[in-house]
mmCIF file of C-alpha atoms and ligand atoms in Angstrom:
data_model
loop_
_atom_site.group_PDB
_atom_site.id
_atom_site.type_symbol
_atom_site.label_atom_id
_atom_site.label_comp_id
_atom_site.label_asym_id
_atom_site.label_seq_id
_atom_site.Cartn_x
_atom_site.Cartn_y
_atom_site.Cartn_z
ATOM 1 C CA MET M 716 20.945 -43.699 13.440
ATOM 2 C CA GLU M 717 17.968 -45.834 14.519
ATOM 3 C CA PHE M 718 15.017 -43.884 15.970
ATOM 4 C CA GLU M 719 14.485 -44.784 19.629
ATOM 5 C CA TYR M 720 10.768 -45.502 19.907
ATOM 6 C CA TRP M 721 10.750 -45.536 23.701
ATOM 7 C CA TRP M 722 11.222 -41.755 23.555
ATOM 8 C CA LEU M 723 7.617 -41.475 22.426
ATOM 9 C CA LEU M 724 6.602 -42.578 25.929
ATOM 10 C CA VAL M 725 8.324 -39.582 27.462
ATOM 11 C CA PHE M 726 5.874 -37.013 26.033
ATOM 12 C CA PRO M 727 2.644 -38.493 27.482
ATOM 13 C CA LEU M 728 4.482 -38.686 30.797
ATOM 14 C CA PHE M 729 5.231 -34.931 30.682
ATOM 15 C CA PHE M 730 1.595 -34.168 29.859
ATOM 16 C CA ALA M 731 0.417 -36.315 32.769
ATOM 17 C CA LEU M 732 2.793 -34.483 35.124
ATOM 18 C CA GLY M 733 1.573 -31.092 33.900
ATOM 19 C CA TRP M 734 -2.070 -32.105 34.326
ATOM 20 C CA LEU M 735 -1.353 -33.332 37.857
ATOM 21 C CA ALA M 736 0.440 -30.099 38.757
ATOM 22 C CA ALA M 737 -2.513 -28.060 37.494
ATOM 23 C CA ARG M 738 -4.961 -30.150 39.538
ATOM 24 C CA VAL M 739 -2.908 -29.737 42.682
ATOM 25 C CA ASP M 740 -2.996 -25.938 42.224
ATOM 26 C CA ILE M 741 -6.741 -25.942 41.707
ATOM 27 C CA ARG M 742 -7.299 -28.089 44.813
ATOM 28 C CA GLN M 743 -5.233 -25.654 46.815
ATOM 29 C CA VAL M 744 -7.269 -22.757 45.455
ATOM 30 C CA VAL M 745 -10.477 -24.649 46.273
ATOM 31 C CA THR M 746 -9.506 -25.311 49.887
ATOM 32 C CA GLU M 747 -8.268 -21.766 50.400
ATOM 33 C CA SER M 748 -11.376 -20.110 49.076
ATOM 34 C CA ARG M 749 -14.308 -22.184 50.266
ATOM 35 C CA ALA M 750 -15.972 -18.961 51.266
ATOM 36 C CA LEU M 751 -16.156 -17.654 47.680
ATOM 37 C CA PRO M 752 -19.311 -17.955 45.585
ATOM 38 C CA ASN M 753 -19.675 -20.480 42.788
ATOM 39 C CA SER M 754 -19.243 -17.831 40.127
ATOM 40 C CA TYR M 755 -15.595 -17.517 41.212
ATOM 41 C CA PHE M 756 -14.965 -21.111 40.198
ATOM 42 C CA ARG M 757 -16.955 -20.682 37.022
ATOM 43 C CA GLY M 758 -14.681 -17.738 36.266
ATOM 44 C CA LEU M 759 -11.588 -19.828 36.941
ATOM 45 C CA ASN M 760 -12.958 -22.553 34.750
ATOM 46 C CA PHE M 761 -13.523 -20.145 31.868
ATOM 47 C CA LEU M 762 -9.979 -18.808 32.308
ATOM 48 C CA LEU M 763 -8.527 -22.323 32.193
ATOM 49 C CA ASN M 764 -10.560 -22.971 29.039
ATOM 50 C CA GLU M 765 -9.238 -19.715 27.544
ATOM 51 C CA GLN M 766 -12.625 -17.977 27.432
ATOM 52 C CA PRO M 767 -11.626 -14.608 28.965
ATOM 53 C CA ASP M 768 -14.894 -12.798 28.160
ATOM 54 C CA LYS M 769 -17.022 -15.335 30.005
ATOM 55 C CA ALA M 770 -14.452 -15.390 32.845
ATOM 56 C CA ILE M 771 -14.795 -11.620 33.237
ATOM 57 C CA GLU M 772 -18.590 -11.808 33.458
ATOM 58 C CA ALA M 773 -18.325 -14.507 36.128
ATOM 59 C CA PHE M 774 -15.766 -12.490 38.126
ATOM 60 C CA LEU M 775 -17.965 -9.389 37.874
ATOM 61 C CA GLU M 776 -20.691 -11.402 39.557
ATOM 62 C CA VAL M 777 -18.248 -12.315 42.343
ATOM 63 C CA VAL M 778 -17.428 -8.652 42.815
ATOM 64 C CA LYS M 779 -21.126 -7.835 43.184
ATOM 65 C CA LEU M 780 -21.790 -10.660 45.615
ATOM 66 C CA GLU M 781 -18.576 -10.320 47.639
ATOM 67 C CA PRO M 782 -17.543 -6.665 47.777
ATOM 68 C CA GLU M 783 -14.532 -7.411 49.972
ATOM 69 C CA THR M 784 -12.628 -9.094 47.094
ATOM 70 C CA ILE M 785 -10.556 -5.980 46.598
ATOM 71 C CA ASP M 786 -7.681 -7.551 44.689
ATOM 72 C CA LEU M 787 -10.149 -8.940 42.193
ATOM 73 C CA HIS M 788 -11.555 -5.413 41.730
ATOM 74 C CA PHE M 789 -8.048 -4.142 40.943
ATOM 75 C CA ALA M 790 -7.318 -7.072 38.623
ATOM 76 C CA LEU M 791 -10.527 -6.525 36.664
ATOM 77 C CA GLY M 792 -10.123 -2.739 36.559
ATOM 78 C CA GLY M 793 -6.574 -3.053 35.179
ATOM 79 C CA LEU M 794 -7.727 -5.647 32.673
ATOM 80 C CA PHE M 795 -10.566 -3.428 31.415
ATOM 81 C CA ARG M 796 -8.138 -0.538 30.912
ATOM 82 C CA ARG M 797 -5.708 -2.705 28.965
ATOM 83 C CA ARG M 798 -8.571 -3.931 26.777
ATOM 84 C CA GLY M 799 -9.628 -0.336 26.117
ATOM 85 C CA GLU M 800 -12.957 -0.789 27.980
ATOM 86 C CA LEU M 801 -12.407 2.463 29.823
ATOM 87 C CA ASP M 802 -15.989 3.024 31.023
ATOM 88 C CA ARG M 803 -15.866 -0.263 32.885
ATOM 89 C CA ALA M 804 -12.378 0.407 34.285
ATOM 90 C CA ILE M 805 -13.457 3.840 35.537
ATOM 91 C CA ARG M 806 -16.634 2.430 37.142
ATOM 92 C CA MET M 807 -14.641 -0.328 38.845
ATOM 93 C CA HIS M 808 -12.118 2.091 40.377
ATOM 94 C CA GLU M 809 -14.719 4.743 41.257
ATOM 95 C CA ASN M 810 -16.747 2.080 43.090
ATOM 96 C CA LEU M 811 -13.665 1.125 45.080
ATOM 97 C CA LEU M 812 -13.066 4.750 46.075
ATOM 98 C CA GLU M 813 -16.663 5.277 47.191
ATOM 99 C CA ARG M 814 -16.355 2.391 49.591
ATOM 100 C CA GLU M 815 -16.192 3.161 53.306
ATOM 101 C CA GLY M 816 -13.451 1.654 55.419
ATOM 102 C CA LEU M 817 -11.007 1.166 52.530
ATOM 103 C CA ALA M 818 -7.409 1.023 53.824
ATOM 104 C CA GLU M 819 -5.329 4.132 53.020
ATOM 105 C CA GLU M 820 -2.858 2.198 50.860
ATOM 106 C CA GLN M 821 -5.696 0.741 48.783
ATOM 107 C CA ARG M 822 -7.371 4.117 48.443
ATOM 108 C CA LEU M 823 -4.155 5.600 47.014
ATOM 109 C CA ARG M 824 -3.781 2.652 44.665
ATOM 110 C CA ALA M 825 -7.370 3.042 43.440
ATOM 111 C CA MET M 826 -6.770 6.770 42.854
ATOM 112 C CA ALA M 827 -3.614 6.053 40.835
ATOM 113 C CA GLU M 828 -5.512 3.492 38.756
ATOM 114 C CA LEU M 829 -8.441 5.859 38.206
ATOM 115 C CA GLY M 830 -6.049 8.621 37.108
ATOM 116 C CA GLN M 831 -4.563 6.270 34.501
ATOM 117 C CA ASP M 832 -8.081 5.356 33.288
ATOM 118 C CA TYR M 833 -8.932 9.046 32.834
ATOM 119 C CA LEU M 834 -5.615 9.708 31.073
ATOM 120 C CA LYS M 835 -6.137 6.832 28.642
ATOM 121 C CA ALA M 836 -9.722 7.984 28.022
ATOM 122 C CA GLY M 837 -8.395 11.482 27.152
ATOM 123 C CA LEU M 838 -10.179 13.050 30.168
ATOM 124 C CA LEU M 839 -7.116 15.141 30.926
ATOM 125 C CA ASP M 840 -8.791 17.563 33.386
ATOM 126 C CA ARG M 841 -9.998 14.754 35.592
ATOM 127 C CA ALA M 842 -6.679 12.896 35.357
ATOM 128 C CA GLU M 843 -4.826 16.094 36.328
ATOM 129 C CA GLN M 844 -7.129 16.519 39.332
ATOM 130 C CA VAL M 845 -6.566 12.959 40.589
ATOM 131 C CA PHE M 846 -2.784 13.059 40.173
ATOM 132 C CA GLY M 847 -2.728 16.547 41.701
ATOM 133 C CA LYS M 848 -4.241 15.077 44.873
ATOM 134 C CA LEU M 849 -1.707 12.231 44.840
ATOM 135 C CA LEU M 850 1.166 14.752 44.812
ATOM 136 C CA GLU M 851 0.624 15.235 48.552
ATOM 137 C CA THR M 852 0.888 11.510 49.267
ATOM 138 C CA SER M 853 3.478 8.731 49.219
ATOM 139 C CA ARG M 854 2.631 8.231 45.516
ATOM 140 C CA HIS M 855 4.045 11.653 44.537
ATOM 141 C CA GLY M 856 6.707 10.219 42.205
ATOM 142 C CA LEU M 857 4.175 8.314 40.125
ATOM 143 C CA ALA M 858 1.776 11.279 40.223
ATOM 144 C CA ARG M 859 4.438 13.657 38.909
ATOM 145 C CA THR M 860 5.388 11.278 36.076
ATOM 146 C CA TYR M 861 1.765 11.166 34.904
ATOM 147 C CA LEU M 862 1.283 14.910 35.436
ATOM 148 C CA LEU M 863 4.254 15.523 33.125
ATOM 149 C CA GLU M 864 2.592 13.292 30.510
ATOM 150 C CA ILE M 865 -0.668 15.249 30.941
ATOM 151 C CA TYR M 866 1.047 18.663 30.567
ATOM 152 C CA VAL M 867 2.723 17.426 27.367
ATOM 153 C CA GLN M 868 -0.627 16.234 25.971
ATOM 154 C CA GLU M 869 -2.202 19.568 26.967
ATOM 155 C CA LYS M 870 0.776 21.368 25.368
ATOM 156 C CA ASP M 871 1.240 23.276 28.628
ATOM 157 C CA TRP M 872 4.993 23.516 28.099
ATOM 158 C CA GLN M 873 5.919 25.782 31.022
ATOM 159 C CA LYS M 874 4.195 23.423 33.487
ATOM 160 C CA ALA M 875 5.910 20.512 31.733
ATOM 161 C CA ILE M 876 9.328 22.167 32.235
ATOM 162 C CA ASP M 877 8.640 22.765 35.948
ATOM 163 C CA ALA M 878 7.356 19.207 36.496
ATOM 164 C CA ALA M 879 10.312 17.690 34.633
ATOM 165 C CA ARG M 880 12.829 19.670 36.723
ATOM 166 C CA VAL M 881 11.302 18.420 39.998
ATOM 167 C CA LEU M 882 11.041 14.878 38.649
ATOM 168 C CA GLU M 883 14.712 14.994 37.601
ATOM 169 C CA LYS M 884 15.706 15.856 41.186
ATOM 170 C CA ASP M 885 13.349 13.246 42.700
ATOM 171 C CA THR M 886 14.348 10.325 40.515
ATOM 172 C CA SER M 887 17.806 11.379 39.223
ATOM 173 C CA LYS M 888 16.555 10.278 35.804
ATOM 174 C CA PRO M 889 17.855 12.774 33.204
ATOM 175 C CA LEU M 890 15.052 14.644 31.405
ATOM 176 C CA ASN M 891 17.202 17.396 29.900
ATOM 177 C CA ALA M 892 16.496 16.277 26.310
ATOM 178 C CA ASP M 893 12.739 16.504 26.987
ATOM 179 C CA ILE M 894 13.131 19.915 28.647
ATOM 180 C CA ALA M 895 15.045 21.129 25.564
ATOM 181 C CA HIS M 896 12.069 20.115 23.411
ATOM 182 C CA PHE M 897 9.623 21.910 25.720
ATOM 183 C CA HIS M 898 11.639 25.132 25.255
ATOM 184 C CA CYS M 899 11.583 24.583 21.475
ATOM 185 C CA GLU M 900 7.784 24.229 21.632
ATOM 186 C CA LEU M 901 7.585 27.528 23.545
ATOM 187 C CA ALA M 902 9.907 29.106 20.962
ATOM 188 C CA LEU M 903 7.540 27.952 18.198
ATOM 189 C CA LEU M 904 4.584 29.596 19.950
ATOM 190 C CA GLU M 905 6.501 32.855 20.460
ATOM 191 C CA ALA M 906 7.679 32.881 16.835
ATOM 192 C CA ALA M 907 4.101 32.347 15.637
ATOM 193 C CA ARG M 908 3.052 35.397 17.705
ATOM 194 C CA GLY M 909 5.805 37.427 16.054
ATOM 195 C CA ASN M 910 7.972 37.580 19.213
ATOM 196 C CA ALA M 911 11.286 36.642 17.606
ATOM 197 C CA ASP M 912 13.362 37.764 20.621
ATOM 198 C CA ALA M 913 11.349 35.676 23.099
ATOM 199 C CA ALA M 914 11.601 32.741 20.689
ATOM 200 C CA ALA M 915 15.390 33.127 20.440
ATOM 201 C CA ASP M 916 15.594 33.259 24.232
ATOM 202 C CA HIS M 917 13.766 29.917 24.527
ATOM 203 C CA LEU M 918 16.129 28.396 21.977
ATOM 204 C CA LYS M 919 19.082 29.506 24.129
ATOM 205 C CA GLN M 920 17.445 27.856 27.140
ATOM 206 C CA SER M 921 16.852 24.751 25.057
ATOM 207 C CA LEU M 922 20.568 24.521 24.253
ATOM 208 C CA ALA M 923 21.420 25.250 27.893
ATOM 209 C CA ALA M 924 19.299 22.233 28.919
ATOM 210 C CA ASN M 925 20.733 20.047 26.177
ATOM 211 C CA ARG M 926 23.766 21.111 24.133
ATOM 212 C CA GLN M 927 22.890 18.346 21.672
ATOM 213 C CA SER M 928 19.464 19.827 20.870
ATOM 214 C CA VAL M 929 19.468 19.618 17.075
ATOM 215 C CA ARG M 930 16.034 21.141 16.989
ATOM 216 C CA ALA M 931 17.168 24.335 18.756
ATOM 217 C CA ASN M 932 19.874 25.016 16.148
ATOM 218 C CA MET M 933 17.484 24.190 13.329
ATOM 219 C CA MET M 934 14.934 26.634 14.708
ATOM 220 C CA ALA M 935 17.598 29.303 15.342
ATOM 221 C CA GLY M 936 18.431 29.019 11.637
ATOM 222 C CA ASP M 937 14.738 29.374 10.757
ATOM 223 C CA LEU M 938 14.489 32.564 12.852
ATOM 224 C CA ASP M 939 17.613 34.038 11.226
ATOM 225 C CA ALA M 940 16.427 33.132 7.722
ATOM 226 C CA ALA M 941 12.974 34.603 8.368
ATOM 227 C CA ALA M 942 14.687 37.871 9.378
ATOM 228 C CA GLY M 943 16.791 37.816 6.191
ATOM 229 C CA ARG M 944 20.033 36.920 8.040
ATOM 230 C CA HIS M 945 20.909 34.094 5.652
ATOM 231 C CA GLU M 946 24.618 33.998 6.472
ATOM 232 C CA ALA M 947 23.809 33.456 10.174
ATOM 233 C CA ALA M 948 21.086 30.935 9.291
ATOM 234 C CA ILE M 949 23.538 28.841 7.278
ATOM 235 C CA ALA M 950 25.974 28.892 10.213
ATOM 236 C CA ASP M 951 23.213 27.704 12.625
ATOM 237 C CA TRP M 952 22.169 24.873 10.336
ATOM 238 C CA ARG M 953 25.716 23.769 9.644
ATOM 239 C CA LEU M 954 26.193 23.369 13.415
ATOM 240 C CA VAL M 955 23.677 20.514 13.257
ATOM 241 C CA GLU M 956 26.316 18.353 11.579
ATOM 242 C CA THR M 957 28.504 18.609 14.693
ATOM 243 C CA GLN M 958 25.571 17.480 16.861
ATOM 244 C CA SER M 959 24.052 14.727 14.742
ATOM 245 C CA ALA M 960 25.170 14.270 11.133
ATOM 246 C CA VAL M 961 22.108 12.200 10.148
ATOM 247 C CA HIS M 962 19.859 15.173 10.966
ATOM 248 C CA MET M 963 21.462 17.116 8.094
ATOM 249 C CA ALA M 964 18.864 15.383 5.897
ATOM 250 C CA LEU M 965 16.270 17.639 7.568
ATOM 251 C CA VAL M 966 18.145 20.935 7.039
ATOM 252 C CA VAL M 967 19.883 20.541 3.697
ATOM 253 C CA ASP M 968 17.024 22.111 1.693
ATOM 254 C CA ARG M 969 16.978 25.124 4.015
ATOM 255 C CA VAL M 970 20.755 25.599 3.697
ATOM 256 C CA LEU M 971 20.511 25.542 -0.100
ATOM 257 C CA ALA M 972 17.544 27.945 -0.052
ATOM 258 C CA SER M 973 19.584 30.474 1.955
ATOM 259 C CA TYR M 974 22.599 30.080 -0.389
ATOM 260 C CA ARG M 975 20.168 30.715 -3.263
ATOM 261 C CA GLN M 976 18.876 33.855 -1.501
ATOM 262 C CA LEU M 977 22.465 35.065 -1.175
ATOM 263 C CA GLY M 978 23.013 34.365 -4.904
ATOM 264 C CA ARG M 979 25.701 31.791 -3.988
ATOM 265 C CA LEU M 980 24.002 28.499 -4.854
ATOM 266 C CA ALA M 981 27.154 27.113 -6.541
ATOM 267 C CA GLU M 982 28.976 27.521 -3.210
ATOM 268 C CA GLY M 983 26.094 25.675 -1.511
ATOM 269 C CA VAL M 984 26.382 22.798 -3.988
ATOM 270 C CA GLN M 985 30.093 22.574 -3.284
ATOM 271 C CA TRP M 986 29.390 22.399 0.449
ATOM 272 C CA LEU M 987 26.705 19.746 -0.130
ATOM 273 C CA ARG M 988 29.014 17.612 -2.274
ATOM 274 C CA ALA M 989 31.519 17.563 0.597
ATOM 275 C CA LEU M 990 28.790 16.840 3.167
ATOM 276 C CA TYR M 991 27.490 14.011 0.994
ATOM 277 C CA GLY M 992 31.010 12.555 0.894
ATOM 278 C CA ARG M 993 31.093 12.509 4.714
ATOM 279 C CA GLN M 994 27.466 11.448 5.227
ATOM 280 C CA PRO M 995 26.011 9.618 2.227
ATOM 281 C CA SER M 996 22.238 9.181 2.509
ATOM 282 C CA PRO M 997 19.247 8.979 0.120
ATOM 283 C CA ASP M 998 17.716 12.306 1.241
ATOM 284 C CA LEU M 999 21.064 14.130 0.884
ATOM 285 C CA PHE M 1000 21.515 12.545 -2.532
ATOM 286 C CA ASN M 1001 18.108 13.779 -3.584
ATOM 287 C CA ALA M 1002 18.922 17.353 -2.535
ATOM 288 C CA LEU M 1003 22.333 17.198 -4.196
ATOM 289 C CA TYR M 1004 20.825 15.848 -7.413
ATOM 290 C CA LEU M 1005 18.290 18.677 -7.640
ATOM 291 C CA ALA M 1006 20.904 21.324 -6.851
ATOM 292 C CA VAL M 1007 23.356 19.904 -9.424
ATOM 293 C CA SER M 1008 20.697 19.824 -12.171
ATOM 294 C CA GLU M 1009 19.841 23.438 -11.330
ATOM 295 C CA THR M 1010 23.406 24.745 -11.312
ATOM 296 C CA GLU M 1011 25.335 22.367 -13.609
ATOM 297 C CA GLY M 1012 22.671 20.951 -15.944
ATOM 298 C CA ALA M 1013 21.157 17.573 -16.836
ATOM 299 C CA ALA M 1014 24.389 15.919 -18.021
ATOM 300 C CA ALA M 1015 26.120 16.494 -14.644
ATOM 301 C CA ALA M 1016 22.984 15.351 -12.798
ATOM 302 C CA SER M 1017 22.776 12.179 -14.905
ATOM 303 C CA GLN M 1018 26.447 11.444 -14.191
ATOM 304 C CA LEU M 1019 25.804 11.902 -10.434
ATOM 305 C CA ALA M 1020 22.776 9.563 -10.526
ATOM 306 C CA ARG M 1021 24.736 6.913 -12.414
ATOM 307 C CA GLU M 1022 27.512 6.885 -9.804
ATOM 308 C CA GLU M 1023 24.980 6.772 -6.967
ATOM 309 C CA LEU M 1024 22.996 3.946 -8.568
ATOM 310 C CA ARG M 1025 26.142 1.860 -8.767
ATOM 311 C CA ARG M 1026 26.943 2.548 -5.093
ATOM 312 C CA ASN M 1027 23.451 2.412 -3.533
ATOM 313 C CA PRO M 1028 20.843 0.966 -5.897
ATOM 314 C CA SER M 1029 17.367 2.278 -4.998
ATOM 315 C CA LEU M 1030 14.114 3.094 -6.784
ATOM 316 C CA ARG M 1031 14.437 6.757 -5.951
ATOM 317 C CA THR M 1032 17.905 7.006 -7.492
ATOM 318 C CA LEU M 1033 16.683 5.150 -10.583
ATOM 319 C CA ASP M 1034 13.819 7.660 -10.775
ATOM 320 C CA ARG M 1035 16.331 10.517 -10.687
ATOM 321 C CA LEU M 1036 18.502 8.902 -13.356
ATOM 322 C CA LEU M 1037 15.505 8.429 -15.704
ATOM 323 C CA GLU M 1038 14.524 12.045 -15.075
ATOM 324 C CA ALA M 1039 17.975 13.279 -16.076
ATOM 325 C CA GLU M 1040 18.096 10.986 -19.131
ATOM 326 C CA LEU M 1041 14.700 12.234 -20.234
ATOM 327 C CA VAL M 1042 15.990 15.809 -20.598
ATOM 328 C CA ASN M 1043 18.669 14.812 -23.121
ATOM 329 C CA ALA M 1044 16.836 11.920 -24.806
ATOM 330 C CA PRO M 1045 16.152 12.026 -28.576
ATOM 331 C CA PRO M 1046 12.416 12.439 -29.349
ATOM 332 C CA GLU M 1047 11.919 8.792 -30.461
ATOM 333 C CA ALA M 1048 13.165 7.455 -27.071
ATOM 334 C CA ARG M 1049 11.148 9.872 -24.952
ATOM 335 C CA GLU M 1050 7.814 8.070 -24.872
ATOM 336 C CA LEU M 1051 9.178 4.823 -23.471
ATOM 337 C CA LEU M 1052 11.442 6.643 -20.983
ATOM 338 C CA GLN M 1053 8.487 8.686 -19.741
ATOM 339 C CA VAL M 1054 6.454 5.509 -19.096
ATOM 340 C CA GLU M 1055 9.373 3.962 -17.217
ATOM 341 C CA LYS M 1056 9.908 7.070 -15.186
ATOM 342 C CA ASN M 1057 6.213 7.374 -14.219
ATOM 343 C CA LEU M 1058 6.158 3.757 -13.152
ATOM 344 C CA VAL M 1059 9.248 4.050 -10.986
ATOM 345 C CA ALA M 1060 8.205 7.447 -9.591
ATOM 346 C CA SER M 1061 4.786 6.200 -8.456
ATOM 347 C CA HIS M 1062 6.521 3.427 -6.526
ATOM 348 C CA SER M 1063 9.422 5.346 -5.053
ATOM 349 C CA GLN M 1064 7.288 8.277 -3.866
ATOM 350 C CA ARG M 1065 4.636 6.141 -2.268
ATOM 351 C CA MET M 1066 7.219 4.202 -0.323
ATOM 352 C CA MET M 1067 9.303 7.051 1.122
ATOM 353 C CA ARG M 1068 8.414 7.358 4.781
ATOM 354 C CA TYR M 1069 9.769 8.649 8.074
ATOM 355 C CA GLN M 1070 9.502 6.003 10.754
ATOM 356 C CA CYS M 1071 9.435 5.857 14.559
ATOM 357 C CA GLY M 1072 12.258 3.628 15.788
ATOM 358 C CA SER M 1073 10.312 2.891 18.945
ATOM 359 C CA CYS M 1074 6.842 1.762 17.779
ATOM 360 C CA GLY M 1075 7.283 1.522 14.003
ATOM 361 C CA PHE M 1076 4.719 4.255 13.154
ATOM 362 C CA LYS M 1077 5.289 5.568 9.598
ATOM 363 C CA ALA M 1078 4.487 9.047 8.320
ATOM 364 C CA ALA M 1079 5.109 11.253 5.307
ATOM 365 C CA GLN M 1080 6.149 14.023 7.744
ATOM 366 C CA PHE M 1081 8.975 14.123 10.313
ATOM 367 C CA PHE M 1082 7.930 14.361 13.985
ATOM 368 C CA TRP M 1083 10.043 15.307 17.010
ATOM 369 C CA ARG M 1084 7.530 13.439 19.163
ATOM 370 C CA CYS M 1085 5.899 10.310 17.781
ATOM 371 C CA PRO M 1086 2.129 10.896 17.480
ATOM 372 C CA ALA M 1087 1.532 7.179 18.029
ATOM 373 C CA CYS M 1088 3.699 6.269 21.042
ATOM 374 C CA GLY M 1089 4.466 9.761 22.392
ATOM 375 C CA ARG M 1090 8.260 9.349 22.516
ATOM 376 C CA TRP M 1091 10.585 12.258 21.833
ATOM 377 C CA ASP M 1092 13.389 11.912 19.265
ATOM 378 C CA SER M 1093 12.246 8.460 18.196
ATOM 379 C CA PHE M 1094 11.870 9.353 14.504
ATOM 380 C CA ASP M 1095 14.694 8.507 12.120
ATOM 381 C CA PRO M 1096 15.589 11.806 10.340
ATOM 382 C CA GLU M 1097 16.134 9.894 7.074
ATOM 383 C CA ARG M 1098 13.174 8.720 5.051
ATOM 384 C CA ARG M 1099 13.392 5.098 4.001
ATOM 385 C CA GLU M 1100 12.074 3.059 1.163
ATOM 386 C CA GLY M 1101 9.901 0.301 2.542
ATOM 387 C CA GLU M 1102 6.617 -1.499 2.399
ATOM 388 C CA GLY M 1103 3.422 0.507 2.908
HETATM 389 ZN ZN1 LIG B 1552 6.333 5.756 18.059
#
């Protein structure tokens, strides 16, 4: 098909229209704001030329010269916070609040902004104070949401539970999964103080808030195992499969350890083989491999790794296979196998990571609450091979 050259005329036409539209807007702005100082237009000009830093300096001058430009104060304050320039954001909002004759609605808005500045700056006491004052106002919903965030950061779990319960009623947004975690955190504290009964009580409350709380059953198992009740611990941990089968990757080592304590590791391996059939995953494979080499020897472990490598090829499985081969290898083959194994192991171990499904944060350790984005239950319970 012949190229239609007249089409080329269409693009300049679009540009001309866009330019015209932009000019019309600017004219309108000019006529509407004749009263504003020149620096306002310099600021606009910098913005249009994509020079935000210079635009901000120009707008700051406007704010000094024309204190009644309240919306500009808010716009700049919010911008500073987003850019992480928290000193400037705080100064901007504090200046607004010190002003006499500020309308009530704007005063509340400035307080809410200032509270968010303090929170982002890690000044939790001051943030708590500001949002505490806002609780008595029309902004109570927002205040309570931020207060909950502050209590979580302060690890004040009882206050967090109380705030979440009120917030649940106010907004009808379910927070029962969060409340279950707060009870688990309290259980951890009690267990660390040696108060096993108080800890167990919090775990019951955790499950009452959220029957699907995997963490509560995992911790109940930990308490039972620590008290030498391995049979009960195994029962607690096996319940996790009915709640969330993928989380078994986190408990499988504990289950096997308790079977070992009971002198029934072979029974544990049998259970794990069946679990692995229902829920194949790299972490479960790894646990199964180790348990099989311990109870059934290197030949059985090598056989298991071979089957797995055919089904789900991965560096970690290859590492396991080389490890098993190494045990039975004749002396002349050992040196080369050892080199291969070291090479593969250094790669596979470096790349195994837990990852937050919400923000992508990666860690060698599993977290119930992402340390980067602060979300609960956002971590995948399975480690993955991946870059970096
Ligand atoms: Zn995250």
